[in-house]
mmCIF file of C-alpha atoms and ligand atoms in Angstrom:
data_model
loop_
_atom_site.group_PDB
_atom_site.id
_atom_site.type_symbol
_atom_site.label_atom_id
_atom_site.label_comp_id
_atom_site.label_asym_id
_atom_site.label_seq_id
_atom_site.Cartn_x
_atom_site.Cartn_y
_atom_site.Cartn_z
ATOM 1 C CA UNK A 1094 140.132 74.331 318.539
ATOM 2 C CA UNK A 1095 139.195 77.689 317.038
ATOM 3 C CA UNK A 1096 140.744 80.760 318.627
ATOM 4 C CA UNK A 1097 138.532 83.135 320.594
ATOM 5 C CA UNK A 1098 140.729 86.092 321.454
ATOM 6 C CA UNK A 1099 143.534 87.868 319.623
ATOM 7 C CA UNK A 1100 145.804 90.820 320.314
ATOM 8 C CA UNK A 1101 147.132 93.517 318.007
ATOM 9 C CA UNK A 1102 150.236 95.635 318.471
ATOM 10 C CA UNK A 1103 152.380 98.122 316.538
ATOM 11 C CA UNK A 1104 156.143 97.837 316.815
ATOM 12 C CA UNK A 1105 159.345 99.541 315.630
ATOM 13 C CA UNK A 1106 159.358 102.875 313.808
ATOM 14 C CA UNK A 1107 155.814 104.125 313.327
ATOM 15 C CA UNK A 1108 154.380 104.585 309.840
ATOM 16 C CA UNK A 1109 151.311 106.500 308.618
ATOM 17 C CA UNK A 1110 148.525 103.990 308.065
ATOM 18 C CA UNK A 1111 149.284 101.853 311.110
ATOM 19 C CA UNK A 1112 146.049 103.098 312.658
ATOM 20 C CA UNK A 1113 144.066 102.043 309.607
ATOM 21 C CA UNK A 1114 145.561 98.567 309.981
ATOM 22 C CA UNK A 1115 144.696 98.434 313.696
ATOM 23 C CA UNK A 1116 141.151 99.493 312.875
ATOM 24 C CA UNK A 1117 140.808 96.783 310.219
ATOM 25 C CA UNK A 1118 142.166 94.098 312.567
ATOM 26 C CA UNK A 1119 139.769 95.113 315.345
ATOM 27 C CA UNK A 1120 136.718 95.434 313.118
ATOM 28 C CA UNK A 1121 137.365 92.195 311.205
ATOM 29 C CA UNK A 1122 137.999 90.277 314.414
ATOM 30 C CA UNK A 1123 134.817 91.568 316.033
ATOM 31 C CA UNK A 1124 132.781 90.924 312.905
ATOM 32 C CA UNK A 1125 133.988 87.292 312.869
ATOM 33 C CA UNK A 1126 133.055 86.765 316.522
ATOM 34 C CA UNK A 1127 136.514 87.118 318.078
ATOM 35 C CA UNK A 1128 137.450 89.142 321.109
ATOM 36 C CA UNK A 1129 140.316 91.530 320.457
ATOM 37 C CA UNK A 1130 142.688 93.442 322.711
ATOM 38 C CA UNK A 1131 145.027 96.272 321.813
ATOM 39 C CA UNK A 1132 148.535 95.896 323.236
ATOM 40 C CA UNK A 1133 150.065 99.298 324.040
ATOM 41 C CA UNK A 1134 153.741 100.122 323.427
ATOM 42 C CA UNK A 1135 154.791 97.297 321.104
ATOM 43 C CA UNK A 1136 156.620 94.286 322.545
ATOM 44 C CA UNK A 1137 157.302 96.239 325.765
ATOM 45 C CA UNK A 1138 153.534 96.412 326.266
ATOM 46 C CA UNK A 1139 153.281 92.691 325.669
ATOM 47 C CA UNK A 1140 155.930 92.015 328.327
ATOM 48 C CA UNK A 1141 154.233 94.338 330.820
ATOM 49 C CA UNK A 1142 150.716 93.085 330.086
ATOM 50 C CA UNK A 1143 149.581 96.523 328.943
ATOM 51 C CA UNK A 1144 146.551 95.453 326.927
ATOM 52 C CA UNK A 1145 142.994 96.717 326.781
ATOM 53 C CA UNK A 1146 139.861 95.229 325.209
ATOM 54 C CA UNK A 1147 138.855 96.886 321.953
ATOM 55 C CA UNK A 1148 135.321 97.387 320.713
ATOM 56 C CA UNK A 1149 133.976 98.842 317.483
ATOM 57 C CA UNK A 1150 134.213 102.377 318.855
ATOM 58 C CA UNK A 1151 137.763 101.964 320.201
ATOM 59 C CA UNK A 1152 138.976 102.441 316.649
ATOM 60 C CA UNK A 1153 136.572 105.186 315.540
ATOM 61 C CA UNK A 1154 138.126 108.244 313.893
ATOM 62 C CA UNK A 1155 141.633 106.838 313.625
ATOM 63 C CA UNK A 1156 141.772 105.808 309.950
ATOM 64 C CA UNK A 1157 142.845 109.341 309.031
ATOM 65 C CA UNK A 1158 145.448 109.740 311.773
ATOM 66 C CA UNK A 1159 149.227 109.361 311.456
ATOM 67 C CA UNK A 1160 151.309 107.710 314.180
ATOM 68 C CA UNK A 1161 149.819 104.812 316.100
ATOM 69 C CA UNK A 1162 147.147 104.960 318.794
ATOM 70 C CA UNK A 1163 148.636 101.743 320.221
ATOM 71 C CA UNK A 1164 152.022 103.481 320.609
ATOM 72 C CA UNK A 1165 155.221 101.841 319.455
ATOM 73 C CA UNK A 1166 158.684 100.935 320.716
ATOM 74 C CA UNK A 1167 161.858 99.142 319.786
ATOM 75 C CA UNK A 1168 162.146 96.688 322.686
ATOM 76 C CA UNK A 1169 165.625 95.446 323.688
ATOM 77 C CA UNK A 1170 164.062 93.385 326.527
ATOM 78 C CA UNK A 1171 161.959 91.387 324.088
ATOM 79 C CA UNK A 1172 165.142 90.209 322.353
ATOM 80 C CA UNK A 1173 166.107 88.299 325.525
ATOM 81 C CA UNK A 1174 164.707 84.839 326.340
ATOM 82 C CA UNK A 1175 163.464 86.152 329.704
ATOM 83 C CA UNK A 1176 161.603 89.026 328.021
ATOM 84 C CA UNK A 1177 160.000 86.697 325.533
ATOM 85 C CA UNK A 1178 158.906 84.266 328.221
ATOM 86 C CA UNK A 1179 157.345 87.156 330.173
ATOM 87 C CA UNK A 1180 155.460 88.194 327.028
ATOM 88 C CA UNK A 1181 154.139 84.662 326.509
ATOM 89 C CA UNK A 1182 153.050 84.414 330.168
ATOM 90 C CA UNK A 1183 151.176 87.693 329.830
ATOM 91 C CA UNK A 1184 149.398 86.404 326.724
ATOM 92 C CA UNK A 1185 148.406 83.209 328.529
ATOM 93 C CA UNK A 1186 147.234 85.231 331.544
ATOM 94 C CA UNK A 1187 145.051 87.446 329.335
ATOM 95 C CA UNK A 1188 143.922 84.446 327.255
ATOM 96 C CA UNK A 1189 145.297 85.952 324.050
ATOM 97 C CA UNK A 1190 145.604 83.093 321.558
ATOM 98 C CA UNK A 1191 147.057 84.858 318.535
ATOM 99 C CA UNK A 1192 148.766 88.125 317.708
ATOM 100 C CA UNK A 1193 148.792 90.500 314.778
ATOM 101 C CA UNK A 1194 152.074 92.411 314.711
ATOM 102 C CA UNK A 1195 152.221 95.568 312.622
ATOM 103 C CA UNK A 1196 155.763 96.742 311.889
ATOM 104 C CA UNK A 1197 158.943 96.152 309.914
ATOM 105 C CA UNK A 1198 161.498 93.355 309.652
ATOM 106 C CA UNK A 1199 162.714 93.717 313.270
ATOM 107 C CA UNK A 1200 159.134 93.271 314.449
ATOM 108 C CA UNK A 1201 158.725 90.166 312.290
ATOM 109 C CA UNK A 1202 161.820 88.607 313.855
ATOM 110 C CA UNK A 1203 159.988 88.984 317.180
ATOM 111 C CA UNK A 1204 156.885 87.384 315.663
ATOM 112 C CA UNK A 1205 159.001 84.489 314.442
ATOM 113 C CA UNK A 1206 160.523 83.995 317.897
ATOM 114 C CA UNK A 1207 157.062 83.896 319.457
ATOM 115 C CA UNK A 1208 155.818 81.425 316.856
ATOM 116 C CA UNK A 1209 158.810 79.154 317.510
ATOM 117 C CA UNK A 1210 157.711 79.072 321.146
ATOM 118 C CA UNK A 1211 154.251 77.945 320.088
ATOM 119 C CA UNK A 1212 152.475 81.292 319.944
ATOM 120 C CA UNK A 1213 150.635 82.053 316.643
ATOM 121 C CA UNK A 1214 151.581 85.373 315.025
ATOM 122 C CA UNK A 1215 150.818 87.141 311.751
ATOM 123 C CA UNK A 1216 152.894 90.120 310.560
ATOM 124 C CA UNK A 1217 151.683 93.185 308.679
ATOM 125 C CA UNK A 1218 154.410 95.164 306.841
ATOM 126 C CA UNK A 1219 154.391 98.784 307.963
ATOM 127 C CA UNK A 1220 157.479 100.913 307.438
ATOM 128 C CA UNK A 1221 158.158 104.044 305.442
ATOM 129 C CA UNK A 1222 161.389 102.414 304.186
ATOM 130 C CA UNK A 1223 159.518 99.911 301.950
ATOM 131 C CA UNK A 1224 162.288 97.403 302.627
ATOM 132 C CA UNK A 1225 160.202 94.251 303.141
ATOM 133 C CA UNK A 1226 161.260 92.044 300.250
ATOM 134 C CA UNK A 1227 158.075 90.040 299.664
ATOM 135 C CA UNK A 1228 155.928 93.165 299.547
ATOM 136 C CA UNK A 1229 155.814 95.748 296.764
ATOM 137 C CA UNK A 1230 154.418 98.492 298.976
ATOM 138 C CA UNK A 1231 154.535 98.657 302.763
ATOM 139 C CA UNK A 1232 152.134 100.712 304.884
ATOM 140 C CA UNK A 1233 153.408 104.279 305.269
ATOM 141 C CA UNK A 1234 155.693 104.314 302.243
ATOM 142 C CA UNK A 1235 153.289 106.147 299.939
ATOM 143 C CA UNK A 1236 152.547 108.787 302.572
ATOM 144 C CA UNK A 1237 156.263 109.310 303.272
ATOM 145 C CA UNK A 1238 156.969 109.682 299.544
ATOM 146 C CA UNK A 1239 154.310 112.345 299.244
ATOM 147 C CA UNK A 1240 155.524 114.152 302.366
ATOM 148 C CA UNK A 1241 159.089 114.204 301.029
ATOM 149 C CA UNK A 1242 157.911 115.348 297.619
ATOM 150 C CA UNK A 1243 155.977 118.274 299.087
ATOM 151 C CA UNK A 1244 158.898 119.321 301.268
ATOM 152 C CA UNK A 1245 161.349 119.105 298.368
ATOM 153 C CA UNK A 1246 158.998 121.167 296.193
ATOM 154 C CA UNK A 1247 159.183 123.867 298.859
ATOM 155 C CA UNK A 1248 162.974 123.655 298.863
ATOM 156 C CA UNK A 1249 162.994 123.984 295.109
ATOM 157 C CA UNK A 1250 161.140 127.312 295.362
ATOM 158 C CA UNK A 1251 163.819 128.871 297.513
ATOM 159 C CA UNK A 1252 166.712 127.236 295.631
ATOM 160 C CA UNK A 1253 165.301 128.673 292.394
ATOM 161 C CA UNK A 1254 164.927 132.173 293.823
ATOM 162 C CA UNK A 1255 168.557 132.209 294.910
ATOM 163 C CA UNK A 1256 170.151 130.065 292.203
ATOM 164 C CA UNK A 1257 171.412 127.606 294.796
ATOM 165 C CA UNK A 1258 171.955 123.915 295.230
ATOM 166 C CA UNK A 1259 170.178 121.846 297.855
ATOM 167 C CA UNK A 1260 171.338 118.518 299.234
ATOM 168 C CA UNK A 1261 168.343 116.721 300.774
ATOM 169 C CA UNK A 1262 168.773 113.638 302.907
ATOM 170 C CA UNK A 1263 165.753 111.346 303.070
ATOM 171 C CA UNK A 1264 165.109 108.336 305.301
ATOM 172 C CA UNK A 1265 165.175 104.695 304.293
ATOM 173 C CA UNK A 1266 167.710 103.116 306.642
ATOM 174 C CA UNK A 1267 169.694 100.859 304.238
ATOM 175 C CA UNK A 1268 167.245 101.181 301.355
ATOM 176 C CA UNK A 1269 167.055 103.767 298.567
ATOM 177 C CA UNK A 1270 163.376 103.440 297.578
ATOM 178 C CA UNK A 1271 162.339 106.771 299.073
ATOM 179 C CA UNK A 1272 165.367 108.561 297.598
ATOM 180 C CA UNK A 1273 164.894 107.135 294.110
ATOM 181 C CA UNK A 1274 161.174 107.788 293.832
ATOM 182 C CA UNK A 1275 161.263 111.209 295.456
ATOM 183 C CA UNK A 1276 164.250 112.095 293.286
ATOM 184 C CA UNK A 1277 162.262 111.252 290.165
ATOM 185 C CA UNK A 1278 159.153 113.067 291.382
ATOM 186 C CA UNK A 1279 160.979 116.308 292.131
ATOM 187 C CA UNK A 1280 163.395 116.180 289.185
ATOM 188 C CA UNK A 1281 166.567 115.946 291.283
ATOM 189 C CA UNK A 1282 169.797 116.519 289.380
ATOM 190 C CA UNK A 1283 171.426 113.648 291.317
ATOM 191 C CA UNK A 1284 169.974 110.737 293.241
ATOM 192 C CA UNK A 1285 172.371 108.916 295.539
ATOM 193 C CA UNK A 1286 171.239 105.526 296.862
ATOM 194 C CA UNK A 1287 173.055 102.798 298.820
ATOM 195 C CA UNK A 1288 172.230 100.125 296.214
ATOM 196 C CA UNK A 1289 174.368 101.803 293.533
ATOM 197 C CA UNK A 1290 178.094 102.425 293.900
ATOM 198 C CA UNK A 1291 178.622 106.122 294.362
ATOM 199 C CA UNK A 1292 181.238 108.460 292.920
ATOM 200 C CA UNK A 1293 181.052 112.113 293.977
ATOM 201 C CA UNK A 1294 182.675 113.474 290.809
ATOM 202 C CA UNK A 1295 180.626 111.401 288.357
ATOM 203 C CA UNK A 1296 177.276 111.292 290.183
ATOM 204 C CA UNK A 1297 177.139 114.799 291.621
ATOM 205 C CA UNK A 1298 179.656 117.285 290.222
ATOM 206 C CA UNK A 1299 179.547 116.164 286.583
ATOM 207 C CA UNK A 1300 175.754 116.153 286.583
ATOM 208 C CA UNK A 1301 175.530 119.626 288.118
ATOM 209 C CA UNK A 1302 178.040 120.923 285.578
ATOM 210 C CA UNK A 1303 176.178 119.267 282.719
ATOM 211 C CA UNK A 1304 172.904 120.857 283.819
ATOM 212 C CA UNK A 1305 174.607 124.212 284.377
ATOM 213 C CA UNK A 1306 176.036 124.122 280.849
ATOM 214 C CA UNK A 1307 172.488 123.919 279.464
ATOM 215 C CA UNK A 1308 171.294 126.928 281.445
ATOM 216 C CA UNK A 1309 170.074 125.415 284.737
ATOM 217 C CA UNK A 1310 171.002 127.395 287.813
ATOM 218 C CA UNK A 1311 169.301 125.634 290.715
ATOM 219 C CA UNK A 1312 169.916 122.035 291.695
ATOM 220 C CA UNK A 1313 168.655 119.393 294.074
ATOM 221 C CA UNK A 1314 170.688 116.382 295.104
ATOM 222 C CA UNK A 1315 168.661 113.708 296.904
ATOM 223 C CA UNK A 1316 170.775 111.504 299.100
ATOM 224 C CA UNK A 1317 169.519 108.433 300.927
ATOM 225 C CA UNK A 1318 170.111 108.064 304.661
ATOM 226 C CA UNK A 1319 172.104 104.886 303.931
ATOM 227 C CA UNK A 1320 174.747 107.070 302.254
ATOM 228 C CA UNK A 1321 174.326 110.045 304.594
ATOM 229 C CA UNK A 1322 176.810 112.908 304.926
ATOM 230 C CA UNK A 1323 174.518 115.593 303.488
ATOM 231 C CA UNK A 1324 176.261 118.440 305.353
ATOM 232 C CA UNK A 1325 179.690 117.435 304.094
ATOM 233 C CA UNK A 1326 178.394 116.872 300.584
ATOM 234 C CA UNK A 1327 176.914 120.375 300.557
ATOM 235 C CA UNK A 1328 180.267 121.846 301.637
ATOM 236 C CA UNK A 1329 182.115 119.848 298.971
ATOM 237 C CA UNK A 1330 179.692 120.910 296.224
ATOM 238 C CA UNK A 1331 180.038 124.566 297.199
ATOM 239 C CA UNK A 1332 183.810 124.316 297.343
ATOM 240 C CA UNK A 1333 184.162 122.583 293.958
ATOM 241 C CA UNK A 1334 181.490 124.458 291.985
ATOM 242 C CA UNK A 1335 181.205 127.821 293.725
ATOM 243 C CA UNK A 1336 177.402 127.331 293.848
ATOM 244 C CA UNK A 1337 175.921 128.274 297.232
ATOM 245 C CA UNK A 1338 174.730 124.943 298.648
ATOM 246 C CA UNK A 1339 172.558 124.113 301.640
ATOM 247 C CA UNK A 1340 171.934 120.761 303.314
ATOM 248 C CA UNK A 1341 168.537 119.691 304.640
ATOM 249 C CA UNK A 1342 168.023 116.478 306.569
ATOM 250 C CA UNK A 1343 164.291 115.838 306.452
ATOM 251 C CA UNK A 1344 164.384 113.465 309.433
ATOM 252 C CA UNK A 1345 161.369 112.254 311.387
ATOM 253 C CA UNK A 1346 158.901 114.634 309.761
ATOM 254 C CA UNK A 1347 158.823 111.934 307.045
ATOM 255 C CA UNK A 1348 157.220 109.484 309.469
ATOM 256 C CA UNK A 1349 154.262 111.650 310.420
ATOM 257 C CA UNK A 1350 151.152 113.014 308.813
ATOM 258 C CA UNK A 1351 147.797 111.969 307.469
ATOM 259 C CA UNK A 1352 148.044 108.659 305.606
ATOM 260 C CA UNK A 1353 147.300 108.802 301.886
ATOM 261 C CA UNK A 1354 144.345 106.974 300.370
ATOM 262 C CA UNK A 1355 146.653 104.200 299.102
ATOM 263 C CA UNK A 1356 148.093 103.626 302.557
ATOM 264 C CA UNK A 1357 144.647 103.565 304.186
ATOM 265 C CA UNK A 1358 143.271 101.037 301.695
ATOM 266 C CA UNK A 1359 146.405 98.865 301.781
ATOM 267 C CA UNK A 1360 146.414 98.890 305.595
ATOM 268 C CA UNK A 1361 142.733 97.959 305.695
ATOM 269 C CA UNK A 1362 143.260 95.025 303.323
ATOM 270 C CA UNK A 1363 146.302 93.820 305.270
ATOM 271 C CA UNK A 1364 144.482 94.065 308.602
ATOM 272 C CA UNK A 1365 141.466 92.096 307.391
ATOM 273 C CA UNK A 1366 143.614 89.380 305.797
ATOM 274 C CA UNK A 1367 145.800 89.004 308.901
ATOM 275 C CA UNK A 1368 142.750 88.156 311.016
ATOM 276 C CA UNK A 1369 141.503 85.708 308.407
ATOM 277 C CA UNK A 1370 144.856 83.912 308.468
ATOM 278 C CA UNK A 1371 144.658 83.479 312.249
ATOM 279 C CA UNK A 1372 141.114 82.174 311.865
ATOM 280 C CA UNK A 1373 142.346 79.717 309.238
ATOM 281 C CA UNK A 1374 144.739 78.384 311.882
ATOM 282 C CA UNK A 1375 147.817 79.843 310.147
ATOM 283 C CA UNK A 1376 150.818 81.217 311.969
ATOM 284 C CA UNK A 1377 154.248 82.684 311.252
ATOM 285 C CA UNK A 1378 152.929 84.351 308.081
ATOM 286 C CA UNK A 1379 153.389 87.885 306.841
ATOM 287 C CA UNK A 1380 150.792 89.463 304.570
ATOM 288 C CA UNK A 1381 152.073 91.205 301.458
ATOM 289 C CA UNK A 1382 150.964 92.999 298.340
ATOM 290 C CA UNK A 1383 152.160 92.097 294.858
ATOM 291 C CA UNK A 1384 150.612 93.434 291.638
ATOM 292 C CA UNK A 1385 147.610 94.624 293.629
ATOM 293 C CA UNK A 1386 146.887 91.210 295.168
ATOM 294 C CA UNK A 1387 147.135 90.408 298.878
ATOM 295 C CA UNK A 1388 149.309 87.352 299.481
ATOM 296 C CA UNK A 1389 151.017 85.830 302.498
ATOM 297 C CA UNK A 1390 154.451 84.329 303.045
ATOM 298 C CA UNK A 1391 156.237 82.348 305.692
ATOM 299 C CA UNK A 1392 158.026 84.937 307.865
ATOM 300 C CA UNK A 1393 161.342 83.089 307.729
ATOM 301 C CA UNK A 1394 161.218 82.924 303.919
ATOM 302 C CA UNK A 1395 160.088 86.547 303.714
ATOM 303 C CA UNK A 1396 162.992 87.725 305.857
ATOM 304 C CA UNK A 1397 165.470 85.760 303.738
ATOM 305 C CA UNK A 1398 164.267 87.312 300.447
ATOM 306 C CA UNK A 1399 166.330 90.081 298.878
ATOM 307 C CA UNK A 1400 164.665 93.184 297.511
ATOM 308 C CA UNK A 1401 166.540 94.938 294.754
ATOM 309 C CA UNK A 1402 166.196 98.482 293.551
ATOM 310 C CA UNK A 1403 164.518 98.831 290.159
ATOM 311 C CA UNK A 1404 167.566 99.648 288.030
ATOM 312 C CA UNK A 1405 165.432 100.496 284.983
ATOM 313 C CA UNK A 1406 163.797 103.185 287.089
ATOM 314 C CA UNK A 1407 167.196 104.372 288.328
ATOM 315 C CA UNK A 1408 168.586 104.567 284.785
ATOM 316 C CA UNK A 1409 165.483 106.366 283.582
ATOM 317 C CA UNK A 1410 165.998 108.923 286.349
ATOM 318 C CA UNK A 1411 169.600 109.455 285.234
ATOM 319 C CA UNK A 1412 168.395 110.167 281.720
ATOM 320 C CA UNK A 1413 165.512 112.521 282.418
ATOM 321 C CA UNK A 1414 166.422 114.255 285.695
ATOM 322 C CA UNK A 1415 168.970 116.667 284.354
HETATM 323 O O1 F6P B 1648 162.518 102.335 309.736
HETATM 324 C C1 F6P B 1648 161.997 103.608 309.690
HETATM 325 C C2 F6P B 1648 163.052 104.636 310.031
HETATM 326 O O2 F6P B 1648 162.449 105.913 310.019
HETATM 327 C C3 F6P B 1648 164.298 104.608 309.144
HETATM 328 O O3 F6P B 1648 164.105 105.251 307.916
HETATM 329 C C4 F6P B 1648 165.301 105.279 310.032
HETATM 330 O O4 F6P B 1648 166.599 104.828 309.709
HETATM 331 C C5 F6P B 1648 164.902 104.829 311.414
HETATM 332 O O5 F6P B 1648 163.553 104.407 311.328
HETATM 333 C C6 F6P B 1648 165.015 105.871 312.488
HETATM 334 O O6 F6P B 1648 164.753 105.268 313.703
HETATM 335 P P1 F6P B 1648 164.415 106.044 315.065
HETATM 336 O O7 F6P B 1648 163.027 106.574 314.935
HETATM 337 O O8 F6P B 1648 164.544 105.002 316.102
HETATM 338 O O9 F6P B 1648 165.392 107.157 315.166
#
């Protein structure tokens, strides 16, 4: 029997473009004759039955907004069997027959658990970390890259004026995609990522000295969160080179802001496709983008895939960012 009512929620760390995805889910669902409810506060909202009907105007003027109008949470309760059962009861009570879950890998594990208990779910990859293996670009990644780039450009101004070195720590949890791409875009002297074995002398000091020998007197080291230790690294650089060095941890500012055009379009395509999959009777799928095409994968297979850093890109950065 065809489904009549679906829910949409955002879960885990927010990412710019989540709102565009919510909007696309709501509008596509309504256009195809479905009822749709927004679940507020991620899986916690599902457990507590915090859902409200959405109409065309519920999602007006949100495509350009960062954050998520549906609010988000990391829900420890949902990881328990009791929490999950409560969530399913709430869905049954509100006659929700399928869910679109917008988030990262933790959120998809939740979707998988619900599906295993007979509740259809479709995942949409949204995380600034870009660490969903089946998907070339996740919602929020492009915006975060541009935010980091702008902030690092500002740092460069002041580093140049004073002939200093800046160690910038960017987010990414265990992944180095933000660090690598921002490092290239801002011409960082060193880019330190968790995917590549790191040696302070070779990867930081030698590169600064090499650049210094050719007349450079301001430096930026981009370090991924998965390596961390920006403050200590700054102290060590100053001690070993005598160059005044400052550490900046960009932090959560990277998760906010107006989504870029790419993120808005990607989120819209993902949202529309997720609803179509539910209408096709599919479940336990995650939508993804590869070479500009929207695909979908089994969540279990998607979570088992390994995403590697583009080593050609990394080696290119080593050659030209000096
Ligand atoms: O997954 C997105 C992310 O911003 C990571 O880059 C970071 O490690 C983590 O979330 C921070 O989580 P929280 O917002 O819970 O501090």
